Coordinates of N, CA and C in Angstrom, one line a residue:
M1136 N 0.8 -1.2 0.0 CA 0.0 0.0 0.0 C 0.9 1.2 0.0
E1137 N 0.4 2.2 -0.7 CA 1.2 3.5 -0.8 C 0.3 4.6 -0.3
P1138 N 0.8 5.5 0.6 CA 0.0 6.7 1.0 C -0.1 7.7 -0.1
V1139 N -1.3 8.3 -0.2 CA -1.6 9.3 -1.3 C -2.2 10.5 -0.7
E1140 N -2.2 11.6 -1.5 CA -2.9 12.8 -1.1 C -3.9 13.1 -2.2
V1141 N -5.0 13.8 -1.8 CA -6.0 14.3 -2.8 C -5.5 15.6 -3.3
V1142 N -5.2 15.7 -4.6 CA -4.7 16.9 -5.2 C -5.8 17.8 -5.6
G1143 N -6.9 17.3 -6.0 CA -8.1 18.1 -6.3 C -9.0 17.3 -7.2
I1144 N -9.9 18.1 -7.8 CA -10.9 17.5 -8.7 C -10.7 18.0 -10.1
S1145 N -10.7 17.1 -11.1 CA -10.6 17.5 -12.5 C -11.9 17.2 -13.3
I1146 N -12.1 18.0 -14.3 CA -13.2 17.7 -15.2 C -12.7 17.1 -16.5
F1147 N -13.3 15.9 -16.9 CA -12.8 15.2 -18.0 C -13.7 15.3 -19.2
P1148 N -13.2 15.6 -20.4 CA -14.1 15.9 -21.5 C -14.4 14.6 -22.3
P1149 N -15.4 14.7 -23.2 CA -16.5 15.6 -23.1 C -17.6 15.0 -22.3
F1150 N -18.0 15.5 -21.2 CA -19.1 15.0 -20.3 C -18.8 13.7 -19.7
Q1151 N -17.5 13.3 -19.6 CA -17.2 12.1 -18.9 C -17.3 12.2 -17.4
G1152 N -17.4 13.4 -17.0 CA -17.6 13.6 -15.6 C -16.4 14.1 -14.8
Y1153 N -16.4 14.0 -13.5 CA -15.3 14.5 -12.7 C -14.4 13.3 -12.2
G1154 N -13.2 13.7 -11.9 CA -12.3 12.7 -11.3 C -11.6 13.3 -10.1
I1155 N -11.5 12.4 -9.1 CA -10.6 12.8 -7.9 C -9.2 12.5 -8.3
I1156 N -8.3 13.4 -8.2 CA -6.9 13.1 -8.5 C -6.1 12.8 -7.2
L1157 N -5.6 11.6 -7.2 CA -4.8 11.1 -6.0 C -3.4 11.0 -6.5
R1158 N -2.4 11.5 -5.6 CA -1.0 11.5 -5.9 C -0.3 10.8 -4.8
E1159 N 0.7 9.9 -5.2 CA 1.5 9.2 -4.3 C 2.3 10.2 -3.5
L1160 N 2.4 10.0 -2.2 CA 3.2 10.9 -1.3 C 4.7 10.7 -1.4
H1161 N 5.1 9.5 -1.6 CA 6.5 9.1 -1.6 C 6.9 8.5 -2.9
S1162 N 7.8 7.7 -3.0 CA 8.3 6.9 -4.2 C 8.4 7.9 -5.4
G1163 N 7.7 7.5 -6.5 CA 7.8 8.3 -7.7 C 6.8 9.4 -8.0
G1164 N 5.9 9.6 -7.0 CA 5.0 10.7 -7.2 C 3.9 10.3 -8.3
R1165 N 3.6 9.1 -8.5 CA 2.6 8.7 -9.5 C 1.3 9.2 -9.1
W1166 N 0.4 9.4 -10.0 CA -0.9 9.9 -9.7 C -2.0 9.3 -10.7
F1167 N -3.2 9.3 -10.3 CA -4.3 8.7 -11.1 C -5.6 9.3 -10.7
P1168 N -6.6 9.3 -11.6 CA -7.9 9.8 -11.3 C -8.9 8.6 -11.0
I1169 N -9.8 8.9 -10.1 CA -11.0 8.0 -9.9 C -12.2 8.8 -10.3
F1170 N -12.9 8.3 -11.3 CA -14.1 9.0 -11.8 C -15.3 8.9 -10.8
I1171 N -15.9 10.1 -10.6 CA -17.0 10.2 -9.7 C -18.1 11.0 -10.3
G1172 N -19.3 11.1 -9.6 CA -20.4 11.9 -10.1 C -20.3 13.3 -9.6
P1173 N -21.1 14.2 -10.1 CA -21.1 15.6 -9.8 C -21.3 15.9 -8.3
A1174 N -22.2 15.1 -7.7 CA -22.5 15.3 -6.3 C -21.3 15.0 -5.4
E1175 N -20.7 13.9 -5.7 CA -19.5 13.5 -5.0 C -18.3 14.5 -5.2
A1176 N -18.2 15.0 -6.4 CA -17.2 16.0 -6.8 C -17.4 17.2 -5.9
Q1177 N -18.7 17.7 -5.9 CA -19.0 18.9 -5.1 C -18.7 18.7 -3.6
T1178 N -19.0 17.5 -3.1 CA -18.7 17.2 -1.7 C -17.2 17.3 -1.4
I1179 N -16.5 16.6 -2.2 CA -15.0 16.6 -2.0 C -14.4 17.9 -2.2
S1180 N -14.9 18.7 -3.2 CA -14.4 20.0 -3.4 C -14.7 20.9 -2.2
M1181 N -15.8 20.8 -1.6 CA -16.2 21.6 -0.4 C -15.3 21.2 0.8
L1182 N -15.0 19.9 0.9 CA -14.1 19.5 2.0 C -12.6 20.0 1.8
L1183 N -12.2 20.0 0.5 CA -10.8 20.5 0.2 C -10.7 22.0 0.5
R1184 N -11.8 22.7 0.3 CA -11.8 24.1 0.5 C -12.3 24.5 1.9
M1185 N -12.6 23.4 2.7 CA -13.1 23.6 4.1 C -14.3 24.5 4.2
V1186 N -15.2 24.3 3.2 CA -16.5 25.0 3.2 C -17.5 24.3 4.0
K1187 N -18.2 25.0 4.9 CA -19.2 24.4 5.8 C -20.5 24.6 5.2
H1188 N -21.3 23.5 5.1 CA -22.7 23.6 4.7 C -23.6 24.0 5.8
E1189 N -24.7 24.7 5.5 CA -25.6 25.1 6.5 C -26.2 24.0 7.4
R1190 N -26.5 22.9 6.7 CA -27.0 21.7 7.4 C -26.0 20.6 7.3
P1191 N -26.0 19.6 8.2 CA -25.0 18.5 8.1 C -25.3 17.7 6.9
L1192 N -24.2 17.4 6.2 CA -24.3 16.5 5.0 C -24.0 15.1 5.5
T1193 N -24.0 14.2 4.6 CA -23.9 12.7 5.0 C -22.6 12.5 5.7
Y1194 N -21.5 13.0 5.2 CA -20.2 12.7 5.9 C -20.1 13.4 7.2
D1195 N -20.8 14.6 7.4 CA -20.8 15.2 8.7 C -21.6 14.3 9.7
M1196 N -22.7 13.8 9.3 CA -23.6 13.0 10.1 C -22.8 11.7 10.5
F1197 N -22.1 11.1 9.5 CA -21.4 9.9 9.8 C -20.3 10.1 10.8
Q1198 N -19.6 11.2 10.6 CA -18.5 11.5 11.6 C -19.1 11.7 13.0
S1199 N -20.3 12.4 13.1 CA -20.9 12.6 14.4 C -21.3 11.3 15.0
V1200 N -21.8 10.3 14.2 CA -22.1 9.0 14.8 C -20.9 8.3 15.3
L1201 N -19.8 8.3 14.5 CA -18.5 7.7 14.9 C -18.0 8.4 16.2
D1202 N -18.0 9.7 16.3 CA -17.6 10.4 17.5 C -18.4 10.0 18.7
A1203 N -19.7 9.9 18.5 CA -20.6 9.5 19.6 C -20.3 8.1 20.2
E1204 N -19.8 7.3 19.3 CA -19.5 5.9 19.7 C -18.0 5.7 20.0
E1205 N -17.3 6.8 20.0 CA -15.8 6.9 20.2 C -15.1 5.9 19.2
I1206 N -15.5 6.0 18.0 CA -14.8 5.2 16.9 C -14.0 6.1 16.1
R1207 N -12.7 5.7 15.8 CA -11.8 6.6 15.1 C -11.6 6.0 13.7
V1208 N -11.5 6.8 12.7 CA -11.2 6.3 11.3 C -9.7 6.3 11.3
E1209 N -9.1 5.0 11.2 CA -7.7 4.8 11.1 C -7.1 5.2 9.7
K1210 N -7.8 4.7 8.7 CA -7.3 5.0 7.3 C -8.4 4.5 6.4
V1211 N -8.2 5.0 5.1 CA -9.0 4.6 4.0 C -8.1 4.0 3.0
V1212 N -8.5 2.8 2.4 CA -7.6 2.1 1.5 C -8.4 1.9 0.2
V1213 N -7.9 2.4 -1.0 CA -8.5 2.1 -2.3 C -7.8 0.7 -2.6
T1214 N -8.6 -0.4 -2.6 CA -8.0 -1.7 -2.6 C -7.8 -2.3 -4.0
E1215 N -8.8 -2.1 -4.9 CA -8.6 -2.8 -6.2 C -9.5 -2.1 -7.2
L1216 N -9.1 -2.5 -8.5 CA -9.9 -2.0 -9.6 C -10.3 -3.2 -10.4
K1217 N -11.7 -3.4 -10.5 CA -12.3 -4.5 -11.1 C -13.3 -4.0 -12.1
N1218 N -13.2 -4.4 -13.4 CA -14.2 -4.0 -14.4 C -14.4 -2.5 -14.5
N1219 N -13.3 -1.8 -14.4 CA -13.3 -0.3 -14.4 C -13.9 0.3 -13.3
T1220 N -14.1 -0.4 -12.2 CA -14.7 0.1 -10.9 C -13.7 0.0 -9.8
F1221 N -13.5 1.1 -9.1 CA -12.6 1.1 -7.9 C -13.3 0.6 -6.7
F1222 N -12.7 -0.1 -5.8 CA -13.2 -0.5 -4.5 C -12.4 0.0 -3.4
A1223 N -13.0 0.3 -2.2 CA -12.2 0.8 -1.1 C -12.7 0.2 0.2
E1224 N -11.9 0.4 1.2 CA -12.3 0.0 2.6 C -12.0 1.2 3.6
I1225 N -12.8 1.2 4.6 CA -12.6 2.2 5.7 C -12.2 1.3 6.9
H1226 N -11.1 1.7 7.5 CA -10.6 0.9 8.7 C -10.9 1.8 9.9
L1227 N -11.8 1.2 10.8 CA -12.3 1.9 12.0 C -11.6 1.2 13.2
R1228 N -11.3 2.1 14.2 CA -10.7 1.6 15.4 C -11.6 1.9 16.6
H1229 N -11.9 0.9 17.4 CA -12.8 1.0 18.6 C -12.4 0.0 19.6
N1230 N -12.2 0.5 20.8 CA -11.8 -0.4 21.9 C -10.7 -1.3 21.6
D1231 N -9.6 -0.8 21.0 CA -8.4 -1.6 20.6 C -8.7 -2.7 19.6
Q1232 N -9.8 -2.5 18.8 CA -10.1 -3.5 17.8 C -10.3 -2.7 16.5
T1233 N -9.9 -3.3 15.4 CA -10.0 -2.7 14.1 C -11.2 -3.4 13.3
K1234 N -12.1 -2.6 12.8 CA -13.1 -3.2 11.9 C -13.0 -2.6 10.6
I1235 N -13.2 -3.4 9.5 CA -13.0 -2.9 8.2 C -14.4 -3.0 7.5
I1236 N -14.8 -1.9 6.9 CA -16.1 -1.9 6.1 C -15.8 -1.5 4.7
D1237 N -16.6 -2.0 3.8 CA -16.5 -1.7 2.4 C -17.1 -0.4 2.1
A1238 N -16.5 0.4 1.1 CA -17.1 1.7 0.8 C -16.7 2.0 -0.7
R1239 N -17.5 2.9 -1.2 CA -17.1 3.5 -2.5 C -15.9 4.4 -2.2
P1240 N -14.9 4.5 -3.1 CA -13.8 5.3 -2.9 C -14.2 6.8 -2.6
S1241 N -15.1 7.3 -3.3 CA -15.5 8.7 -3.1 C -16.0 8.9 -1.6
D1242 N -16.8 8.0 -1.1 CA -17.3 8.1 0.3 C -16.1 8.0 1.3
G1243 N -15.3 7.0 1.0 CA -14.1 6.8 1.9 C -13.2 8.0 1.9
I1244 N -13.0 8.6 0.7 CA -12.1 9.8 0.6 C -12.7 11.0 1.3
A1245 N -14.0 11.2 1.1 CA -14.7 12.3 1.8 C -14.6 12.1 3.3
L1246 N -14.8 10.9 3.8 CA -14.7 10.7 5.3 C -13.2 10.9 5.8
A1247 N -12.3 10.4 5.0 CA -10.9 10.7 5.3 C -10.5 12.2 5.4
L1248 N -11.0 12.9 4.4 CA -10.8 14.4 4.4 C -11.4 15.0 5.6
K1249 N -12.6 14.6 6.0 CA -13.4 15.1 7.1 C -12.7 14.8 8.4
T1250 N -12.2 13.6 8.6 CA -11.6 13.2 9.9 C -10.1 13.3 9.9
G1251 N -9.4 13.6 8.8 CA -8.0 13.8 8.8 C -7.3 12.4 8.7
A1252 N -8.0 11.4 8.4 CA -7.3 10.0 8.2 C -6.5 10.0 7.0
Q1253 N -5.5 9.1 7.0 CA -4.6 8.9 5.9 C -5.3 8.0 4.8
I1254 N -5.0 8.3 3.6 CA -5.6 7.5 2.4 C -4.4 6.7 1.8
F1255 N -4.7 5.5 1.5 CA -3.7 4.6 0.9 C -4.3 4.0 -0.4
V1256 N -3.4 3.6 -1.3 CA -3.8 2.9 -2.5 C -3.0 1.7 -2.7
A1257 N -3.6 0.6 -3.1 CA -2.9 -0.7 -3.4 C -1.9 -0.4 -4.5
E1258 N -0.7 -1.0 -4.4 CA 0.4 -0.8 -5.3 C -0.1 -1.3 -6.7
T1259 N -0.9 -2.3 -6.8 CA -1.3 -2.8 -8.1 C -2.1 -1.7 -8.9
I1260 N -2.9 -0.9 -8.2 CA -3.6 0.2 -8.8 C -2.7 1.2 -9.4
L1261 N -1.7 1.6 -8.6 CA -0.7 2.6 -9.1 C 0.0 2.0 -10.3
T1262 N 0.4 0.8 -10.3 CA 1.1 0.1 -11.4 C 0.2 0.1 -12.7
E1263 N -1.1 -0.2 -12.5 CA -1.9 -0.4 -13.7 C -2.4 0.9 -14.2
T1264 N -2.7 1.9 -13.3 CA -3.4 3.1 -13.8 C -2.7 4.4 -13.6
G1265 N -1.5 4.3 -12.9 CA -0.8 5.5 -12.5 C -0.1 6.2 -13.6
F1266 N -0.1 7.6 -13.6 CA 0.6 8.4 -14.5 C 1.9 8.9 -13.8
T1267 N 2.9 9.2 -14.5 CA 4.1 9.8 -13.9 C 4.2 11.2 -14.5
G1268 N 5.0 12.0 -13.9 CA 5.2 13.4 -14.4 C 4.2 14.3 -13.8
E1269 N 4.2 15.5 -14.4 CA 3.3 16.6 -14.0 C 1.9 16.2 -14.2
I1270 N 1.0 16.6 -13.3 CA -0.4 16.3 -13.5 C -1.0 16.9 -14.7
G1271 N -0.5 18.1 -15.1 CA -1.0 18.8 -16.3 C -0.7 18.1 -17.6
E1272 N 0.1 17.0 -17.5 CA 0.5 16.2 -18.7 C -0.6 15.1 -19.0
N1273 N -1.6 15.0 -18.2 CA -2.6 14.0 -18.4 C -3.3 14.2 -19.7
P1274 N -3.2 13.2 -20.6 CA -3.8 13.4 -21.9 C -5.3 13.3 -21.9
L1275 N -5.9 12.9 -20.8 CA -7.4 12.7 -20.7 C -8.1 13.9 -20.2
S1276 N -7.4 14.8 -19.5 CA -8.1 15.8 -18.8 C -8.2 17.2 -19.6
E1277 N -9.4 17.8 -19.4 CA -9.6 19.1 -20.0 C -8.9 20.1 -19.2
T1278 N -9.0 20.0 -17.9 CA -8.3 20.9 -16.9 C -8.0 20.1 -15.7
T1279 N -6.9 20.3 -15.1 CA -6.5 19.6 -13.9 C -6.5 20.5 -12.7
D1280 N -7.1 21.7 -12.9 CA -7.2 22.6 -11.7 C -8.3 22.1 -10.8
P1281 N -8.1 22.1 -9.5 CA -9.1 21.7 -8.6 C -10.4 22.5 -8.8
V1282 N -11.5 21.9 -8.6 CA -12.8 22.6 -8.7 C -12.9 23.7 -7.6
E1283 N -12.6 24.9 -8.0 CA -12.6 26.0 -7.0 C -13.8 27.0 -7.2
K1284 N -14.6 26.7 -8.2 CA -15.7 27.6 -8.5 C -16.8 27.4 -7.4
S1285 N -17.4 28.5 -7.0 CA -18.5 28.3 -6.1 C -19.7 27.6 -6.8
P1286 N -20.6 27.0 -6.1 CA -21.7 26.4 -6.7 C -22.5 27.3 -7.6
E1287 N -22.6 28.6 -7.1 CA -23.4 29.6 -7.9 C -22.7 29.8 -9.3
E1288 N -21.3 30.0 -9.2 CA -20.6 30.2 -10.5 C -20.7 29.0 -11.4
E1289 N -20.6 27.8 -10.9 CA -20.8 26.6 -11.7 C -22.1 26.5 -12.3
L1290 N -23.2 26.8 -11.5 CA -24.5 26.8 -12.0 C -24.7 27.8 -13.2
K1291 N -24.2 29.0 -13.0 CA -24.3 30.0 -14.1 C -23.6 29.5 -15.3
Q1292 N -22.4 28.9 -15.2 CA -21.7 28.4 -16.4 C -22.5 27.3 -17.1
L1293 N -23.0 26.4 -16.2 CA -23.8 25.3 -16.8 C -25.1 25.7 -17.5
Q1294 N -25.7 26.7 -16.9 CA -26.9 27.3 -17.5 C -26.6 27.9 -18.9
Q1295 N -25.5 28.6 -19.0 CA -25.1 29.1 -20.3 C -24.8 28.0 -21.3
K1296 N -24.2 27.0 -20.8 CA -23.8 25.8 -21.7 C -25.1 25.1 -22.2
L1297 N -26.1 25.0 -21.2 CA -27.4 24.4 -21.6 C -28.1 25.2 -22.7
E1298 N -28.1 26.5 -22.5 CA -28.8 27.3 -23.5 C -28.1 27.2 -24.9
E1299 N -26.8 27.2 -24.8 CA -26.0 27.0 -26.1 C -26.3 25.7 -26.8
F1300 N -26.4 24.6 -26.0 CA -26.7 23.3 -26.6 C -28.1 23.2 -27.2
V1301 N -29.0 23.8 -26.4 CA -30.4 23.8 -26.9 C -30.5 24.6 -28.2
S1302 N -29.9 25.8 -28.2 CA -30.0 26.6 -29.5 C -29.3 25.9 -30.7
Q1303 N -28.3 25.0 -30.4 CA -27.7 24.2 -31.4 C -28.4 22.9 -31.7
E1304 N -29.5 22.7 -31.0 CA -30.2 21.4 -31.1 C -29.4 20.2 -30.8
K1305 N -28.5 20.4 -29.8 CA -27.7 19.2 -29.3 C -28.4 18.7 -28.0
Y1306 N -29.5 18.0 -28.2 CA -30.3 17.7 -27.1 C -29.8 16.7 -26.1
E1307 N -29.0 15.8 -26.6 CA -28.4 14.8 -25.7 C -27.4 15.4 -24.7
E1308 N -26.5 16.3 -25.3 CA -25.6 17.1 -24.4 C -26.4 18.0 -23.5
A1309 N -27.4 18.6 -24.0 CA -28.3 19.5 -23.1 C -28.9 18.7 -21.9
A1310 N -29.3 17.5 -22.2 CA -29.9 16.7 -21.1 C -28.9 16.4 -20.0
K1311 N -27.6 16.1 -20.4 CA -26.6 15.8 -19.5 C -26.3 17.1 -18.6
I1312 N -26.3 18.2 -19.2 CA -26.1 19.5 -18.5 C -27.2 19.7 -17.6
R1313 N -28.5 19.5 -18.1 CA -29.7 19.7 -17.2 C -29.6 18.8 -16.0
D1314 N -29.1 17.5 -16.1 CA -29.0 16.6 -15.0 C -28.0 17.1 -14.0
R1315 N -26.9 17.7 -14.5 CA -25.8 18.2 -13.6 C -26.3 19.4 -12.9
I1316 N -27.1 20.3 -13.5 CA -27.7 21.4 -12.9 C -28.6 21.0 -11.7
R1317 N -29.4 20.0 -12.0 CA -30.3 19.4 -11.0 C -29.6 18.9 -9.8
D1318 N -28.5 18.2 -10.0 CA -27.7 17.6 -9.0 C -27.1 18.7 -8.1
L1319 N -26.5 19.7 -8.7 CA -25.9 20.9 -8.0 C -26.9 21.6 -7.2
K1320 N -28.1 21.8 -7.7 CA -29.2 22.5 -6.9 C -29.6 21.6 -5.7
E1321 N -29.6 20.3 -5.8 CA -29.9 19.5 -4.7 C -28.8 19.6 -3.6
I1322 N -27.6 19.6 -4.1 CA -26.4 19.8 -3.1 C -26.5 21.1 -2.3
Q1323 N -27.0 22.1 -3.0 CA -27.0 23.4 -2.4 C -28.2 23.5 -1.4
G1324 N -29.0 22.5 -1.4 CA -30.1 22.5 -0.4 C -31.4 23.2 -0.9
E1325 N -31.5 23.4 -2.2 CA -32.7 24.0 -2.7 C -33.9 23.1 -2.4
P1326 N -35.1 23.6 -2.1 CA -36.2 22.8 -1.7 C -36.5 21.6 -2.7
T1327 N -36.7 20.5 -2.1 CA -37.1 19.3 -2.8 C -38.4 18.7 -2.2
T1328 N -38.9 17.7 -2.8 CA -40.1 17.1 -2.2 C -39.9 16.4 -0.8
E1329 N -38.6 16.2 -0.5 CA -38.3 15.6 0.8 C -38.3 16.6 2.0
E1330 N -38.3 17.9 1.6 CA -38.1 19.0 2.6 C -39.3 19.0 3.6

């Protein structure tokens, strides 16, 4: 296992979605993306920027539950890549015992960022998927800058893109943008039927 850090979130073209960029802390500095959805990208971006949401989000609630039971997150491990899907484990410590639970990498990474736990990646993943060199040299990425836009800025840009695609009659692309706008509005806590 190799310790890694979260460098940021990248957007991969065209409409492939977001990727968490993880970089090896030691050794050769290899790095690789894990593709995630827009909601997960927004969550991790908020954690990286230390933005607090008005109401507790899922990872806030989960940390509160762990704290109430005096359970500590020891580490998060991205364990394997199977059929283009990454798998992860969260290692929890309670009363001198370690318990391991399965998790999506995005959930594990969000919890690690929230609790300050170390993130590790299996060597086989770095060997199979890792890039070397500067992150900007990634041939897949449109931009490797972390997502630093506010949700309002991102919504404004997406709305402009939506109008552009509709005017060009690119309805499939417009539908993807519409779905991303809906996801971002839900993240921001705009009223839904569950409120």
